Amino acid sequence: MPGTRKPSSRKPARREVPVTPDTVDALFPPLPERIPLTLESVAGDEPTYAEMLESICGATDDSQPVEQYDGTLGVTQAFVAAHQKQAVQVQWNSGLGGVFTNPGNVDGVRWGSGTLIAPDLVLTCGHLFDQSADGWVLPRQNGSMQVITPQQIATSMHVNVLYQVDPSGTLRAEQSFPIVALVEYRLGGLDMAVVRVGGNPGDTYGFTAVATANPSVGDMLAIIGHPAGMPKRVEAGPATVVTTNQIRYDDIDTLGGNSGSGILGPAGELVGVHTNGGCNAQGTGSNFGTAIAGIRAVSPTLQALPHGARTATADDGFTDLAKDVIATVRAADQIGTLLAADTARAVDVLTIRQADSHTVADQVGTSFFRDQPGTPRALDSIFQADTRFAADDPVATGFLGDAGGTGPADTRVEGVLDPGDLFDPVVNPAVARLAQAGALVGARPFVQGAESLVDEGEAAEGDVVGALVEAVAEARATLEAVEATLARLRAGR
């Protein structure tokens, strides 16, 4: 955004504005009786923007409706489009008479402006919640003539989003969100406030990043708000004076209803909050606001706020994850991405952790230390010629006698293995070599049982099964002892 002053040649001619309390240091929207109306507006529903009493800088007003902005004020149309939805209006609730015995004359009045800085936080000015308001009568505590507290004032209000006209000039349907708490108010004596709103409008309409430093003199500034409570408008101009706590600008036209509007710097971040009018037709005054450096110094909320912004969901629904800022909520991340798919585990999508383990997924009965990580399960098994152990029928069929290639039923045709064959040095020469090496010391010998003296008809079925299971367990333990010995022998080669 260039830091040059707007050319005066483009400004349209307009009527002069009389000097009244509303045009000098205006803080609040003008009272209805102070608005000079034309015959045309008297016949209509409300006065036009041009009839409002303004704190304009010079003889003409330059502000434009945000969606009809033509790009001539010193900021681009894209800049305004990216930041206008985060600007909100602060309005008194309707029906105050049902809450307060003396509701004053502010029922439903469009009071000021603010800017979303988080899904549920609005930065605005403090005087919107003051207990005196330039001729306006505020609600009184029930049973008293005392004005309600700033906290009660805040929670008697709401914020409006999209109170503005579309490119054709048709008023949009505004969306309202209640103010639920006055979080910060005039800290350090500064004209600032932070309110919390219900409904998290920032998730839908976006929020604006808060700058960490003040702008420089000459930087182009933009103010988007609701002058005199009217539909949203934008104005822009250079910063003319910048101190720690204050920013002045003598070419940005504002009204009382602009109070609380965010002051946007060249990067689109909030560099301050507009608070006061002071311009005049002679061009000798200036409007001003509270600078962000001063606010940050006293605001725990801004100090704790993650630095970042988000544009409205409708405008930014497909933002790349890499471009999202720290403060972006998960719902705003790129549609279609999943946390699991974003990690290194993406290369492992077809496996599960158990299947990746060399100690878990192997064939039942295989000892862990014989595993070869990375090989298929069938190659890890010491029973390479065997079917799955669980499929053997009967349970004690021979591991070496399985008939391969006959399908799941191949174990049903096997003969019952004599476990003694495993340790018979004649049948199994390997056992003889182990015995000579002393490797079988402590191994339990196999003892052939005698013929049962119990009639088969009297034997309980559960006892037979239990005996078989016990025999299998003993055989397995012996085999693992043999494997351990083999492993030690190999290691000692």
Coordinates of C-alpha atoms in Angstrom, one line a residue, residues 7-489:
P7 CA -5.4 12.9 -4.6
S8 CA -8.0 15.5 -3.9
S9 CA -9.1 15.8 -7.5
R10 CA -11.1 12.7 -7.3
K11 CA -13.3 13.8 -4.4
P12 CA -16.9 14.6 -5.4
A13 CA -18.4 17.9 -4.4
R14 CA -20.8 17.7 -1.4
R15 CA -22.6 20.0 0.9
E16 CA -20.8 21.7 3.8
V17 CA -21.4 20.1 7.2
P18 CA -22.3 22.4 10.1
V19 CA -20.1 22.3 13.1
T20 CA -22.0 20.6 16.0
P21 CA -21.0 18.5 19.0
D22 CA -21.2 15.5 16.7
T23 CA -18.6 16.8 14.3
V24 CA -15.9 17.8 16.8
D25 CA -14.3 14.9 18.7
A26 CA -17.3 12.7 18.0
L27 CA -17.3 9.5 20.2
F28 CA -20.8 8.1 19.7
P29 CA -23.4 8.0 16.9
P30 CA -25.3 11.3 16.7
L31 CA -28.6 11.6 18.5
P32 CA -31.6 11.4 16.1
E33 CA -32.6 15.0 16.9
R34 CA -29.2 16.3 15.8
I35 CA -29.4 14.8 12.3
P36 CA -30.5 17.4 9.7
L37 CA -32.8 15.5 7.3
T38 CA -33.9 16.4 3.8
L39 CA -37.5 16.1 2.8
E40 CA -36.6 12.9 0.9
S41 CA -35.2 11.2 3.9
V42 CA -38.1 12.3 6.1
A43 CA -40.4 10.4 3.8
G44 CA -38.1 7.3 3.9
D45 CA -37.1 4.8 6.5
E46 CA -33.8 6.3 7.6
P47 CA -31.4 9.1 6.7
T48 CA -28.8 8.5 4.0
Y49 CA -25.1 8.3 4.8
A50 CA -24.5 11.7 3.2
E51 CA -26.9 13.3 5.6
M52 CA -25.0 12.1 8.7
L53 CA -23.0 14.6 10.7
E54 CA -19.4 13.7 10.2
S55 CA -15.9 14.3 11.4
I56 CA -14.5 14.6 7.9
C57 CA -11.1 15.7 7.0
G58 CA -11.6 18.5 4.6
A59 CA -14.7 19.5 2.6
T60 CA -15.6 16.1 1.2
D61 CA -16.2 12.6 2.5
D62 CA -14.2 9.8 0.9
S63 CA -15.4 6.6 2.5
Q64 CA -17.0 3.9 0.4
P65 CA -19.2 0.8 1.1
V66 CA -16.8 -2.1 1.5
E67 CA -18.3 -4.2 -1.3
Q68 CA -18.6 -1.3 -3.7
Y69 CA -15.0 0.0 -3.1
D70 CA -13.3 1.0 -6.3
G71 CA -9.7 0.8 -5.2
T72 CA -9.0 4.6 -5.2
L73 CA -8.4 5.3 -1.5
G74 CA -4.8 4.1 -1.3
V75 CA -5.5 0.4 -0.6
T76 CA -6.4 -2.3 -3.1
Q77 CA -9.8 -3.9 -3.6
A78 CA -8.2 -7.2 -2.7
F79 CA -7.0 -5.8 0.6
V80 CA -10.4 -4.6 1.6
A81 CA -12.1 -7.8 0.5
A82 CA -9.7 -9.9 2.6
H83 CA -10.3 -7.9 5.8
Q84 CA -13.8 -6.5 5.7
K85 CA -15.7 -9.5 7.1
Q86 CA -13.7 -9.4 10.3
A87 CA -15.0 -5.9 11.0
V88 CA -18.1 -6.0 13.2
Q89 CA -20.7 -3.6 14.6
V90 CA -21.5 -3.2 18.3
Q91 CA -25.2 -2.7 18.9
W92 CA -27.4 -2.4 22.0
N93 CA -29.9 -5.2 22.4
S94 CA -33.6 -4.6 21.7
G95 CA -36.1 -5.2 24.5
L96 CA -34.1 -3.4 27.2
G97 CA -37.4 -2.4 28.8
G98 CA -38.0 -6.0 29.7
V99 CA -34.7 -6.1 31.7
F100 CA -34.4 -2.7 33.2
T101 CA -37.2 -0.6 34.8
N102 CA -35.5 2.5 33.3
P103 CA -33.9 1.4 29.9
G104 CA -32.9 4.9 28.8
N105 CA -33.1 5.7 25.1
V106 CA -30.5 3.3 23.7
D107 CA -32.7 0.3 22.9
G108 CA -31.5 -1.2 19.7
V109 CA -29.1 1.7 18.9
R110 CA -26.2 0.8 16.6
W111 CA -23.4 2.0 18.9
G112 CA -19.9 1.4 17.5
S113 CA -17.5 -0.9 15.7
G114 CA -14.9 -3.5 16.5
T115 CA -12.7 -6.2 14.9
L116 CA -12.6 -10.0 15.5
I117 CA -9.1 -11.0 16.7
A118 CA -9.9 -14.6 17.6
P119 CA -12.9 -16.9 17.1
D120 CA -14.6 -15.4 20.1
L121 CA -12.8 -12.1 20.9
V122 CA -13.4 -8.6 19.6
L123 CA -11.0 -5.7 20.1
T124 CA -12.7 -2.3 20.3
C125 CA -12.6 0.9 22.3
G126 CA -13.4 1.3 25.9
H127 CA -15.7 4.3 25.7
L128 CA -18.4 2.2 24.2
F129 CA -18.9 0.7 27.7
D130 CA -18.6 4.0 29.6
Q131 CA -21.4 5.1 31.9
S132 CA -21.9 8.5 30.2
A133 CA -22.4 8.9 26.5
D134 CA -22.8 12.5 25.1
G135 CA -26.5 13.1 25.7
W136 CA -27.6 9.4 25.4
V137 CA -29.5 8.1 28.4
L138 CA -28.2 4.7 29.5
P139 CA -30.1 2.1 31.4
R140 CA -30.3 2.4 35.2
Q141 CA -30.0 -0.2 37.8
N142 CA -33.4 -1.5 38.8
G143 CA -34.6 0.4 41.8
S144 CA -31.9 3.1 41.5
M145 CA -30.9 6.0 39.4
Q146 CA -27.4 4.6 39.1
V147 CA -26.3 3.7 35.5
I148 CA -25.5 0.1 35.0
T149 CA -21.9 -1.0 35.2
P150 CA -19.6 -1.3 32.2
Q151 CA -19.8 -5.1 32.5
Q152 CA -23.6 -4.9 32.3
I153 CA -23.5 -2.4 29.4
A154 CA -21.3 -4.9 27.5
T155 CA -23.6 -7.9 28.1
S156 CA -26.6 -5.8 27.1
M157 CA -25.1 -5.6 23.6
H158 CA -24.3 -7.9 20.7
V159 CA -22.1 -7.7 17.6
N160 CA -23.3 -7.8 14.0
V161 CA -21.4 -9.4 11.1
L162 CA -22.2 -8.5 7.5
Y163 CA -24.2 -5.4 8.2
Q164 CA -23.3 -4.0 4.8
V165 CA -24.6 -3.6 1.2
D166 CA -23.6 -6.0 -1.5
P167 CA -22.1 -4.9 -4.8
S168 CA -25.5 -4.0 -6.2
G169 CA -26.3 -1.9 -3.1
T170 CA -28.8 -4.3 -1.5
L171 CA -28.5 -4.6 2.2
R172 CA -27.3 -8.0 3.3
A173 CA -28.8 -10.1 6.1
E174 CA -26.7 -9.4 9.1
Q175 CA -25.7 -12.1 11.6
S176 CA -25.7 -11.3 15.4
F177 CA -23.7 -12.8 18.2
P178 CA -24.2 -11.9 21.9
I179 CA -21.4 -10.3 24.0
V180 CA -21.0 -12.6 26.9
A181 CA -18.2 -10.9 28.8
L182 CA -16.2 -7.7 29.1
V183 CA -12.7 -9.2 29.2
E184 CA -10.6 -6.0 29.4
Y185 CA -11.7 -2.4 29.8
R186 CA -9.6 0.8 29.7
L187 CA -6.4 -1.0 31.0
G188 CA -3.6 1.5 31.7
G189 CA -6.0 4.3 31.3
L190 CA -6.2 3.7 27.5
D191 CA -9.4 3.8 25.4
M192 CA -9.5 0.1 24.7
A193 CA -11.6 -3.0 25.4
V194 CA -11.7 -6.7 24.6
V195 CA -15.1 -8.5 24.7
R196 CA -15.9 -12.1 24.4
V197 CA -18.8 -13.1 22.1
G198 CA -20.8 -16.3 21.9
G199 CA -21.1 -18.5 18.8
N200 CA -17.4 -18.2 17.7
P201 CA -18.1 -16.0 14.7
G202 CA -14.4 -15.9 13.9
D203 CA -14.5 -19.5 12.9
T204 CA -16.8 -18.5 10.0
Y205 CA -15.9 -14.9 9.2
G206 CA -12.3 -15.0 10.1
F207 CA -10.2 -12.8 12.4
T208 CA -7.4 -10.3 12.0
A209 CA -3.9 -10.6 13.3
V210 CA -2.8 -8.1 15.9
A211 CA 0.5 -6.3 15.0
T212 CA 3.4 -6.4 17.4
A213 CA 4.6 -2.9 16.7
N214 CA 3.2 0.5 15.8
P215 CA 3.2 1.8 12.1
S216 CA 5.6 4.4 10.9
V217 CA 4.6 7.9 9.9
G218 CA 3.6 7.8 6.2
D219 CA 2.4 4.2 6.3
M220 CA -1.0 3.8 4.6
L221 CA -3.7 3.0 7.1
A222 CA -7.3 1.7 6.5
I223 CA -10.3 1.9 8.8
I224 CA -13.3 -0.4 8.2
G225 CA -16.3 0.2 10.4
H226 CA -19.8 1.5 10.8
P227 CA -19.8 5.3 10.8
A228 CA -22.9 6.7 12.6
G229 CA -24.2 3.1 12.8
M230 CA -24.6 2.9 9.1
P231 CA -23.7 -0.2 6.9
K232 CA -20.0 -1.0 6.8
R233 CA -17.6 1.4 5.0
V234 CA -13.9 1.7 4.4
E235 CA -11.6 4.8 4.5
A236 CA -7.9 5.0 4.1
G237 CA -5.0 7.5 4.4
P238 CA -1.5 7.8 5.8
A239 CA -0.4 8.0 9.4
T240 CA 0.6 11.5 10.2
V241 CA 1.7 11.3 13.9
V242 CA 2.7 8.1 15.7
T243 CA 3.6 7.9 19.4
T244 CA 3.7 4.9 21.8
N245 CA 0.0 5.2 22.7
Q246 CA -1.5 7.2 19.8
I247 CA -1.9 7.3 16.0
R248 CA -3.1 10.4 14.2
Y249 CA -4.4 10.6 10.6
D250 CA -5.7 13.8 8.9
D251 CA -7.1 12.2 5.7
I252 CA -9.3 9.4 7.0
D253 CA -13.0 10.5 7.4
T254 CA -14.9 8.9 10.4
L255 CA -18.1 9.3 12.3
G256 CA -19.0 8.6 15.9
G257 CA -20.1 5.1 15.1
N258 CA -16.6 4.3 13.8
S259 CA -15.4 4.3 17.4
G260 CA -13.7 0.9 18.1
S261 CA -12.9 0.2 14.4
G262 CA -9.6 -1.5 13.8
I263 CA -6.8 0.5 12.2
L264 CA -5.2 -1.7 9.6
G265 CA -1.6 -1.3 8.7
P266 CA 0.2 -2.0 5.4
A267 CA 0.4 -5.8 6.2
G268 CA -3.3 -6.1 7.0
E269 CA -2.6 -6.3 10.8
L270 CA -4.3 -4.3 13.5
V271 CA -2.0 -1.4 14.4
G272 CA -4.5 0.4 16.6
V273 CA -8.1 1.1 17.5
H274 CA -9.9 4.2 16.2
T275 CA -11.3 6.3 19.1
N276 CA -11.8 10.0 18.3
G277 CA -12.8 12.4 15.6
G278 CA -11.0 15.7 15.3
C279 CA -10.9 16.6 11.7
N280 CA -12.7 19.7 10.4
A281 CA -13.7 21.3 7.1
Q282 CA -10.7 23.6 7.2
G283 CA -8.3 20.7 7.3
T284 CA -6.5 21.8 10.5
G285 CA -7.5 18.9 12.7
S286 CA -7.0 15.1 12.7
N287 CA -8.8 12.0 13.8
F288 CA -6.9 9.6 16.0
G289 CA -6.9 6.3 17.8
T290 CA -5.1 4.2 20.4
A291 CA -1.8 2.6 19.1
I292 CA -1.3 -1.1 19.3
A293 CA 2.0 -0.9 21.1
G294 CA 0.3 0.9 24.0
I295 CA -2.5 -1.6 24.1
R296 CA -0.2 -4.6 24.0
A297 CA 1.8 -3.3 26.9
V298 CA -1.2 -3.4 29.2
S299 CA -3.3 -6.2 27.7
P300 CA -2.7 -9.8 29.0
T301 CA -5.2 -11.0 26.4
L302 CA -3.2 -9.6 23.5
Q303 CA 0.1 -10.7 25.0
A304 CA -1.2 -14.3 25.3
L305 CA -2.9 -14.3 21.9
P306 CA -1.1 -16.4 19.2
H307 CA 0.0 -14.2 16.4
G308 CA -2.0 -15.0 13.3
A309 CA -5.1 -14.3 11.2
R310 CA -7.7 -16.1 9.2
T311 CA -9.9 -15.0 6.4
A312 CA -13.5 -15.9 6.2
T313 CA -14.2 -19.6 5.6
A314 CA -16.2 -18.8 2.5
D315 CA -13.2 -17.1 1.1
D316 CA -10.5 -19.5 2.3
G317 CA -12.1 -22.9 2.6
F318 CA -9.2 -24.6 0.8
T319 CA -6.2 -22.9 2.3
D320 CA -3.1 -25.1 2.0
L321 CA -2.0 -26.6 5.4
A322 CA 1.5 -25.2 4.9
K323 CA 0.1 -21.7 4.6
D324 CA -2.1 -21.9 7.7
V325 CA -1.0 -19.8 10.6
I326 CA -0.5 -21.0 14.1
A327 CA -3.8 -19.7 15.3
T328 CA -5.8 -21.4 12.5
V329 CA -8.4 -23.8 13.9
R330 CA -8.4 -27.4 12.8
A331 CA -11.7 -27.0 11.0
A332 CA -10.0 -24.4 8.7
D333 CA -7.3 -26.8 7.5
Q334 CA -7.3 -28.1 4.0
I335 CA -10.3 -30.3 3.4
G336 CA -9.5 -34.0 2.9
T337 CA -6.3 -34.2 4.9
L338 CA -6.1 -36.5 7.9
L339 CA -3.6 -36.4 10.7
A340 CA -2.6 -40.1 10.1
A341 CA -2.1 -39.3 6.4
D342 CA 0.2 -36.4 7.1
T343 CA 2.7 -38.5 9.1
A344 CA 5.5 -40.8 8.0
R345 CA 3.0 -43.7 8.6
A346 CA 1.6 -43.0 5.2
V347 CA 4.0 -45.5 3.7
D348 CA 2.6 -48.1 6.1
V349 CA -1.0 -47.7 5.3
L350 CA -1.6 -51.3 4.3
T351 CA -0.1 -52.8 7.4
I352 CA -0.9 -52.8 11.1
R353 CA 1.6 -52.6 13.9
Q354 CA 1.2 -56.2 14.8
A355 CA 2.0 -57.3 11.2
D356 CA 5.2 -55.3 11.3
S357 CA 6.5 -57.0 14.4
H358 CA 8.9 -59.9 13.9
T359 CA 8.0 -61.2 17.4
V360 CA 4.2 -61.4 17.1
A361 CA 2.9 -62.2 13.7
D362 CA 4.9 -65.4 13.2
Q363 CA 3.3 -68.9 13.0
V364 CA 2.2 -70.3 16.3
G365 CA 4.9 -72.3 17.9
T366 CA 7.9 -70.5 16.3
S367 CA 10.4 -69.3 18.9
F368 CA 11.2 -65.6 18.9
F369 CA 15.0 -65.9 18.7
R370 CA 14.8 -67.9 15.4
D371 CA 12.9 -65.1 13.7
Q372 CA 14.5 -63.4 10.8
P373 CA 13.2 -59.8 10.7
G374 CA 11.9 -58.8 7.3
T375 CA 11.3 -62.3 6.0
P376 CA 7.8 -63.7 5.3
R377 CA 6.2 -65.5 8.2
A378 CA 6.4 -68.9 6.4
L379 CA 10.2 -68.6 6.1
D380 CA 10.6 -67.7 9.8
S381 CA 9.1 -70.9 11.0
I382 CA 11.3 -73.9 12.0
F383 CA 8.4 -76.1 11.0
Q384 CA 8.6 -75.1 7.3
A385 CA 7.1 -78.3 6.1
D386 CA 4.2 -78.1 8.5
T387 CA 0.7 -76.6 8.1
R388 CA -0.4 -74.0 10.6
F389 CA -0.1 -75.6 14.0
A390 CA -3.6 -74.6 14.9
A391 CA -5.0 -76.5 11.9
D392 CA -3.4 -79.8 12.7
D393 CA -5.9 -82.6 13.5
P394 CA -5.4 -84.4 15.7
V395 CA -3.4 -81.9 17.8
A396 CA -0.3 -84.1 18.1
T397 CA 0.2 -84.9 14.5
G398 CA 3.7 -84.9 13.3
F399 CA 5.3 -81.6 12.3
L400 CA 7.4 -83.3 9.7
G401 CA 4.7 -85.6 8.4
D402 CA 2.3 -83.1 7.1
A403 CA 1.2 -83.7 3.5
G404 CA 1.6 -80.5 1.6
G405 CA -0.6 -79.3 -1.2
T406 CA -3.8 -81.1 -0.1
G407 CA -5.4 -78.1 1.4
P408 CA -6.7 -77.3 4.9
A409 CA -7.7 -81.0 5.4
D410 CA -4.3 -82.5 4.7
T411 CA -3.6 -83.1 8.4
R412 CA -6.6 -85.4 8.7
V413 CA -4.7 -88.2 6.8
E414 CA -1.6 -88.1 8.9
G415 CA -0.4 -90.8 11.2
V416 CA 0.1 -90.0 14.9
L417 CA 3.8 -89.1 15.5
D418 CA 5.8 -91.1 18.0
P419 CA 7.4 -88.3 19.9
G420 CA 10.3 -90.6 20.7
D421 CA 11.4 -90.4 17.1
L422 CA 12.4 -86.8 17.8
F423 CA 15.0 -88.0 20.3
D424 CA 15.9 -91.4 18.9
P425 CA 19.6 -91.1 17.6
V426 CA 18.8 -93.8 15.1
V427 CA 15.7 -92.1 13.6
N428 CA 17.2 -88.6 14.0
P429 CA 21.0 -88.5 13.6
A430 CA 21.0 -84.9 14.7
V431 CA 20.1 -85.9 18.2
A432 CA 23.2 -88.2 18.3
R433 CA 25.4 -85.2 17.4
L434 CA 23.8 -83.1 20.1
A435 CA 24.2 -85.8 22.7
Q436 CA 27.9 -86.1 21.9
A437 CA 28.3 -82.4 22.2
G438 CA 26.6 -82.5 25.6
A439 CA 23.8 -80.3 24.4
L440 CA 21.0 -82.5 25.7
V441 CA 22.2 -82.5 29.3
G442 CA 19.1 -81.9 31.4
A443 CA 16.7 -82.7 28.6
R444 CA 13.8 -84.8 29.7
P445 CA 13.8 -88.3 28.1
F446 CA 10.7 -89.6 26.5
V447 CA 9.0 -92.6 28.3
Q448 CA 6.6 -94.8 26.4
G449 CA 3.5 -95.3 28.5
A450 CA 2.1 -98.7 29.1
E451 CA -1.3 -99.8 27.9
S452 CA -4.1 -98.1 29.9
L453 CA -5.8 -100.2 32.5
V454 CA -8.9 -97.9 32.4
D455 CA -11.7 -99.0 30.1
E456 CA -12.0 -96.6 27.2
G457 CA -15.7 -96.2 27.8
E458 CA -15.0 -95.0 31.3
A459 CA -12.4 -92.4 30.4
A460 CA -13.6 -88.8 30.6
E461 CA -13.4 -86.9 27.3
G462 CA -12.0 -83.9 29.1
D463 CA -9.1 -86.0 30.6
V464 CA -8.1 -87.2 27.2
V465 CA -8.0 -83.7 25.7
G466 CA -6.1 -82.4 28.7
A467 CA -3.5 -85.1 28.4
L468 CA -3.0 -84.4 24.8
V469 CA -2.6 -80.6 25.4
E470 CA -0.1 -81.3 28.2
A471 CA 1.9 -83.6 25.9
V472 CA 2.0 -81.0 23.2
A473 CA 3.2 -78.4 25.7
E474 CA 6.0 -80.6 26.9
A475 CA 7.1 -81.4 23.3
R476 CA 7.1 -77.7 22.5
A477 CA 9.2 -76.9 25.6
T478 CA 11.7 -79.6 24.6
L479 CA 11.9 -78.3 21.0
E480 CA 12.6 -74.8 22.2
A481 CA 15.4 -76.1 24.5
V482 CA 16.9 -77.8 21.4
E483 CA 16.6 -74.6 19.4
A484 CA 18.3 -72.6 22.2
T485 CA 21.2 -75.1 22.2
L486 CA 21.5 -74.9 18.4
A487 CA 21.6 -71.1 18.6
R488 CA 24.4 -71.3 21.2
L489 CA 26.4 -73.8 19.1

